[in-house]
Every structure is written in structure tokens, then in C-alpha cells.
Amino acid sequence: WALCSWALSACGGSSNDGGGGATPPPPQGGTPLTVGVPGLVGDWLENGCVVSGAQSFKRLTRATDLSANSIRYLSGVFTYGNTTCSGVGSLAGPSNLGTVVFSRAESNASVAASWGEFTTVTNTRSQVIWAKKSETVLCLLGDQSPSILPTLNDVAASL
């Protein structure tokens, strides 16, 4: 399930966006987005809403800092008693999926990217890029070594 999120370039908003999934436009010119571990730590709620019967679900991604260049990656699911992912949800998890160690990070005013290696709790390793389209939208991208998205412009074009 986690591997699908990497391959599908899953994006979600931070808990600071109210969970509604509204994405503010990226800043033009000016201040670069927060990059690296400080810009990734926190809770990120998936923008999409999955409906099943009379319930709906949103995935939570949580990043906690381990060091200046690494995070613990956790994932959970909010369940809502309606078909619109609205109101107060009940959180299952989050469960520890593993760690990400970042080797480099870059940003400008419209995109931030951190390239690294994700190691699962079962010691499976894969290259990843954690990218932000704004301070409230995180996208998880699969990568390889050497990177298939080696520049910030390549990452921006894939979001």
C-alpha cells in the first residue's frame, strides 16, 4: 500500500490547511519554500477522499524529525461517518513505515524538493523525493539511483 503512494505521486495538504484539500496558489518570486527536514515535519492529510458505503477515508502522512537530514515516516487513516470526508474523523494509527534519509534538498518560491532513501521497517530500500508545491501541499515521488528527476525543475514538472 505504501509503495503505491510513492509510485502514484500522492499529494496531500498539511494539517494547517484545515484538511479541506484546498491548495493555495504557489508564491510568485520572493521567499523560497521551507526545504529539508524542517519543511517536512508534521501531519499531512491526503487531498482525495475515498468513499466506501456510508463511510469515507483520508490517508494521513506524518513526518517526525530524527536528525538534521532524516525523518521517521508514519501513515494512518482517518475514517469519517459520511461520504464526504467532512467533520471529525477517527484516526487509525499512524503506524511506523520506516525512515527517510535525505542526501540533498533545494527550493525556490514555487517548489521544494528533498531527495533521499526510504528504508522500510523490513529494511527494503528505495529512492524517493519528498516535494512541496506550497507550504501546505506535500507530494511523495518514487525515484531511482541515479535520480530520474535530478533537478528542481524536473521535480516541478512532475507535480
PDB file of C-alpha atoms in Angstrom:
ATOM      1  CA  TRP A   1       0.000   0.000   0.000  1.00  0.00           C
ATOM      2  CA  ALA A   2       2.831   2.439   0.881  1.00  0.00           C
ATOM      3  CA  LEU A   3       4.646   1.570  -2.321  1.00  0.00           C
ATOM      4  CA  CYS A   4       1.591   2.598  -4.342  1.00  0.00           C
ATOM      5  CA  SER A   5       1.663   6.044  -2.779  1.00  0.00           C
ATOM      6  CA  TRP A   6       5.223   6.514  -3.966  1.00  0.00           C
ATOM      7  CA  ALA A   7       4.507   5.354  -7.486  1.00  0.00           C
ATOM      8  CA  LEU A   8       1.352   7.394  -7.835  1.00  0.00           C
ATOM      9  CA  SER A   9       2.915  10.649  -6.705  1.00  0.00           C
ATOM     10  CA  ALA A  10       0.436  11.030  -3.882  1.00  0.00           C
ATOM     11  CA  CYS A  11      -0.069  14.594  -2.713  1.00  0.00           C
ATOM     12  CA  GLY A  12      -1.735  15.887   0.381  1.00  0.00           C
ATOM     13  CA  GLY A  13      -2.148  19.025   2.445  1.00  0.00           C
ATOM     14  CA  SER A  14      -0.725  19.825   5.832  1.00  0.00           C
ATOM     15  CA  SER A  15      -2.953  19.886   8.867  1.00  0.00           C
ATOM     16  CA  ASN A  16      -2.638  23.658   8.652  1.00  0.00           C
ATOM     17  CA  ASP A  17      -4.870  23.806   5.560  1.00  0.00           C
ATOM     18  CA  GLY A  18      -7.965  22.778   7.525  1.00  0.00           C
ATOM     19  CA  GLY A  19      -7.984  19.333   5.895  1.00  0.00           C
ATOM     20  CA  GLY A  20     -10.294  20.526   3.143  1.00  0.00           C
ATOM     21  CA  GLY A  21      -7.689  19.928   0.487  1.00  0.00           C
ATOM     22  CA  ALA A  22      -7.850  23.471  -0.871  1.00  0.00           C
ATOM     23  CA  THR A  23      -4.457  24.270  -2.329  1.00  0.00           C
ATOM     24  CA  PRO A  24      -3.357  27.888  -2.227  1.00  0.00           C
ATOM     25  CA  PRO A  25      -1.536  29.108  -5.329  1.00  0.00           C
ATOM     26  CA  PRO A  26       2.255  28.915  -5.095  1.00  0.00           C
ATOM     27  CA  PRO A  27       4.024  32.127  -4.201  1.00  0.00           C
ATOM     28  CA  GLN A  28       5.407  34.087  -7.135  1.00  0.00           C
ATOM     29  CA  GLY A  29       9.002  35.290  -6.852  1.00  0.00           C
ATOM     30  CA  GLY A  30      10.084  36.107  -3.346  1.00  0.00           C
ATOM     31  CA  THR A  31      10.754  33.730  -0.492  1.00  0.00           C
ATOM     32  CA  PRO A  32      11.742  30.116  -1.223  1.00  0.00           C
ATOM     33  CA  LEU A  33       9.615  27.384   0.350  1.00  0.00           C
ATOM     34  CA  THR A  34      10.916  25.779   3.541  1.00  0.00           C
ATOM     35  CA  VAL A  35      13.147  22.914   2.471  1.00  0.00           C
ATOM     36  CA  GLY A  36      14.596  19.786   4.071  1.00  0.00           C
ATOM     37  CA  VAL A  37      13.519  18.221   7.351  1.00  0.00           C
ATOM     38  CA  PRO A  38      12.159  21.469   8.869  1.00  0.00           C
ATOM     39  CA  GLY A  39       9.772  21.842   5.934  1.00  0.00           C
ATOM     40  CA  LEU A  40       8.548  18.231   6.081  1.00  0.00           C
ATOM     41  CA  VAL A  41       7.938  17.553   9.771  1.00  0.00           C
ATOM     42  CA  GLY A  42       4.266  17.459  10.689  1.00  0.00           C
ATOM     43  CA  ASP A  43       0.950  15.915   9.657  1.00  0.00           C
ATOM     44  CA  TRP A  44      -0.138  15.884   6.006  1.00  0.00           C
ATOM     45  CA  LEU A  45      -3.703  14.902   5.079  1.00  0.00           C
ATOM     46  CA  GLU A  46      -4.405  13.408   1.648  1.00  0.00           C
ATOM     47  CA  ASN A  47      -6.400  15.729  -0.615  1.00  0.00           C
ATOM     48  CA  GLY A  48      -8.515  12.904  -2.057  1.00  0.00           C
ATOM     49  CA  CYS A  49     -11.467  11.275  -0.343  1.00  0.00           C
ATOM     50  CA  VAL A  50     -12.170   7.543  -0.728  1.00  0.00           C
ATOM     51  CA  VAL A  51     -15.813   6.532  -0.302  1.00  0.00           C
ATOM     52  CA  SER A  52     -16.920   3.034   0.686  1.00  0.00           C
ATOM     53  CA  GLY A  53     -20.573   2.517   1.522  1.00  0.00           C
ATOM     54  CA  ALA A  54     -21.693   5.105   4.053  1.00  0.00           C
ATOM     55  CA  GLN A  55     -18.128   5.929   5.161  1.00  0.00           C
ATOM     56  CA  SER A  56     -15.207   7.840   3.690  1.00  0.00           C
ATOM     57  CA  PHE A  57     -11.465   7.818   4.286  1.00  0.00           C
ATOM     58  CA  LYS A  58      -8.379  10.048   4.000  1.00  0.00           C
ATOM     59  CA  ARG A  59      -4.793   8.968   4.482  1.00  0.00           C
ATOM     60  CA  LEU A  60      -2.578  10.763   6.994  1.00  0.00           C
ATOM     61  CA  THR A  61       1.168  11.039   6.414  1.00  0.00           C
ATOM     62  CA  ARG A  62       3.206  12.040   9.452  1.00  0.00           C
ATOM     63  CA  ALA A  63       6.882  13.005   9.405  1.00  0.00           C
ATOM     64  CA  THR A  64       8.824  13.338  12.651  1.00  0.00           C
ATOM     65  CA  ASP A  65      12.409  14.519  12.785  1.00  0.00           C
ATOM     66  CA  LEU A  66      15.180  12.108  13.686  1.00  0.00           C
ATOM     67  CA  SER A  67      18.156  14.286  12.753  1.00  0.00           C
ATOM     68  CA  ALA A  68      19.052  17.285  10.605  1.00  0.00           C
ATOM     69  CA  ASN A  69      18.732  15.132   7.468  1.00  0.00           C
ATOM     70  CA  SER A  70      16.345  12.297   8.394  1.00  0.00           C
ATOM     71  CA  ILE A  71      12.717  11.696   9.336  1.00  0.00           C
ATOM     72  CA  ARG A  72      10.520   8.882  10.594  1.00  0.00           C
ATOM     73  CA  TYR A  73       7.679   8.233   8.107  1.00  0.00           C
ATOM     74  CA  LEU A  74       4.321   7.180   9.575  1.00  0.00           C
ATOM     75  CA  SER A  75       0.937   6.625   7.953  1.00  0.00           C
ATOM     76  CA  GLY A  76      -2.610   6.368   9.273  1.00  0.00           C
ATOM     77  CA  VAL A  77      -6.183   6.610   8.035  1.00  0.00           C
ATOM     78  CA  PHE A  78      -8.976   8.947   9.085  1.00  0.00           C
ATOM     79  CA  THR A  79     -12.433   7.356   8.878  1.00  0.00           C
ATOM     80  CA  TYR A  80     -15.487   9.603   8.566  1.00  0.00           C
ATOM     81  CA  GLY A  81     -19.092   8.612   9.239  1.00  0.00           C
ATOM     82  CA  ASN A  82     -20.228  10.199   5.977  1.00  0.00           C
ATOM     83  CA  THR A  83     -19.376  10.066   2.271  1.00  0.00           C
ATOM     84  CA  THR A  84     -17.675  13.485   2.076  1.00  0.00           C
ATOM     85  CA  CYS A  85     -14.660  13.212   4.421  1.00  0.00           C
ATOM     86  CA  SER A  86     -16.093  16.092   6.403  1.00  0.00           C
ATOM     87  CA  GLY A  87     -16.437  16.707  10.101  1.00  0.00           C
ATOM     88  CA  VAL A  88     -14.361  14.976  12.736  1.00  0.00           C
ATOM     89  CA  GLY A  89     -12.737  11.743  11.637  1.00  0.00           C
ATOM     90  CA  SER A  90     -11.475   8.839  13.713  1.00  0.00           C
ATOM     91  CA  LEU A  91      -7.753   8.149  13.260  1.00  0.00           C
ATOM     92  CA  ALA A  92      -6.434   4.591  12.953  1.00  0.00           C
ATOM     93  CA  GLY A  93      -2.676   4.680  13.501  1.00  0.00           C
ATOM     94  CA  PRO A  94      -0.399   6.127  12.452  1.00  0.00           C
ATOM     95  CA  SER A  95       1.939   3.191  12.005  1.00  0.00           C
ATOM     96  CA  ASN A  96       5.680   3.469  11.504  1.00  0.00           C
ATOM     97  CA  LEU A  97       6.590   2.750   7.867  1.00  0.00           C
ATOM     98  CA  GLY A  98      10.307   3.464   8.221  1.00  0.00           C
ATOM     99  CA  THR A  99      12.832   6.258   7.849  1.00  0.00           C
ATOM    100  CA  VAL A 100      13.929   8.604   5.105  1.00  0.00           C
ATOM    101  CA  VAL A 101      17.500   9.920   4.989  1.00  0.00           C
ATOM    102  CA  PHE A 102      17.856  12.908   2.702  1.00  0.00           C
ATOM    103  CA  SER A 103      21.039  13.481   0.727  1.00  0.00           C
ATOM    104  CA  ARG A 104      20.139  16.907  -0.655  1.00  0.00           C
ATOM    105  CA  ALA A 105      17.388  19.488  -0.801  1.00  0.00           C
ATOM    106  CA  GLU A 106      16.586  22.537  -2.947  1.00  0.00           C
ATOM    107  CA  SER A 107      13.779  25.071  -3.142  1.00  0.00           C
ATOM    108  CA  ASN A 108      12.505  28.178  -4.816  1.00  0.00           C
ATOM    109  CA  ALA A 109       9.307  30.176  -4.332  1.00  0.00           C
ATOM    110  CA  SER A 110       7.087  27.571  -6.031  1.00  0.00           C
ATOM    111  CA  VAL A 111       8.574  24.149  -5.235  1.00  0.00           C
ATOM    112  CA  ALA A 112      10.785  22.467  -2.638  1.00  0.00           C
ATOM    113  CA  ALA A 113      12.340  19.027  -3.074  1.00  0.00           C
ATOM    114  CA  SER A 114      14.260  16.703  -0.793  1.00  0.00           C
ATOM    115  CA  TRP A 115      15.969  13.687  -2.390  1.00  0.00           C
ATOM    116  CA  GLY A 116      16.662  10.671  -0.218  1.00  0.00           C
ATOM    117  CA  GLU A 117      16.472   6.982   0.560  1.00  0.00           C
ATOM    118  CA  PHE A 118      13.424   5.433   2.221  1.00  0.00           C
ATOM    119  CA  THR A 119      14.142   2.379   4.370  1.00  0.00           C
ATOM    120  CA  THR A 120      11.050   0.442   5.418  1.00  0.00           C
ATOM    121  CA  VAL A 121      10.669  -1.279   8.790  1.00  0.00           C
ATOM    122  CA  THR A 122      11.518  -4.541   6.953  1.00  0.00           C
ATOM    123  CA  ASN A 123      14.746  -2.979   5.587  1.00  0.00           C
ATOM    124  CA  THR A 124      13.558  -2.570   1.975  1.00  0.00           C
ATOM    125  CA  ARG A 125      15.216   0.477   0.434  1.00  0.00           C
ATOM    126  CA  SER A 126      14.085   2.793  -2.349  1.00  0.00           C
ATOM    127  CA  GLN A 127      14.963   6.232  -3.631  1.00  0.00           C
ATOM    128  CA  VAL A 128      12.340   8.913  -3.031  1.00  0.00           C
ATOM    129  CA  ILE A 129      11.684  12.612  -3.409  1.00  0.00           C
ATOM    130  CA  TRP A 130       9.513  14.452  -0.917  1.00  0.00           C
ATOM    131  CA  ALA A 131       8.362  17.564  -2.751  1.00  0.00           C
ATOM    132  CA  LYS A 132       6.159  20.505  -1.806  1.00  0.00           C
ATOM    133  CA  LYS A 133       4.061  22.588  -4.205  1.00  0.00           C
ATOM    134  CA  SER A 134       3.416  25.074  -1.390  1.00  0.00           C
ATOM    135  CA  GLU A 135       3.911  25.178   2.372  1.00  0.00           C
ATOM    136  CA  THR A 136       0.684  23.153   2.702  1.00  0.00           C
ATOM    137  CA  VAL A 137       0.933  20.554  -0.111  1.00  0.00           C
ATOM    138  CA  LEU A 138       3.332  17.591   0.055  1.00  0.00           C
ATOM    139  CA  CYS A 139       3.866  15.095  -2.777  1.00  0.00           C
ATOM    140  CA  LEU A 140       5.710  11.784  -2.382  1.00  0.00           C
ATOM    141  CA  LEU A 141       7.557  10.707  -5.524  1.00  0.00           C
ATOM    142  CA  GLY A 142       9.314   7.472  -6.341  1.00  0.00           C
ATOM    143  CA  ASP A 143      12.831   7.811  -7.734  1.00  0.00           C
ATOM    144  CA  GLN A 144      15.855   5.686  -8.587  1.00  0.00           C
ATOM    145  CA  SER A 145      19.639   5.941  -8.466  1.00  0.00           C
ATOM    146  CA  PRO A 146      20.836   7.926 -10.289  1.00  0.00           C
ATOM    147  CA  SER A 147      17.800  10.167  -9.958  1.00  0.00           C
ATOM    148  CA  ILE A 148      15.288  10.305 -12.801  1.00  0.00           C
ATOM    149  CA  LEU A 149      14.355  13.787 -11.556  1.00  0.00           C
ATOM    150  CA  PRO A 150      17.786  15.258 -10.803  1.00  0.00           C
ATOM    151  CA  THR A 151      16.878  18.954 -10.846  1.00  0.00           C
ATOM    152  CA  LEU A 152      14.336  21.110  -9.074  1.00  0.00           C
ATOM    153  CA  ASN A 153      12.806  21.972 -12.463  1.00  0.00           C
ATOM    154  CA  ASP A 154      12.391  18.240 -13.238  1.00  0.00           C
ATOM    155  CA  VAL A 155      10.585  17.731  -9.926  1.00  0.00           C
ATOM    156  CA  ALA A 156       8.349  20.774 -10.516  1.00  0.00           C
ATOM    157  CA  ALA A 157       7.375  19.466 -13.964  1.00  0.00           C
ATOM    158  CA  SER A 158       6.303  16.120 -12.466  1.00  0.00           C
ATOM    159  CA  LEU A 159       3.956  17.558  -9.821  1.00  0.00           C
TER     160      LEU A 159
END
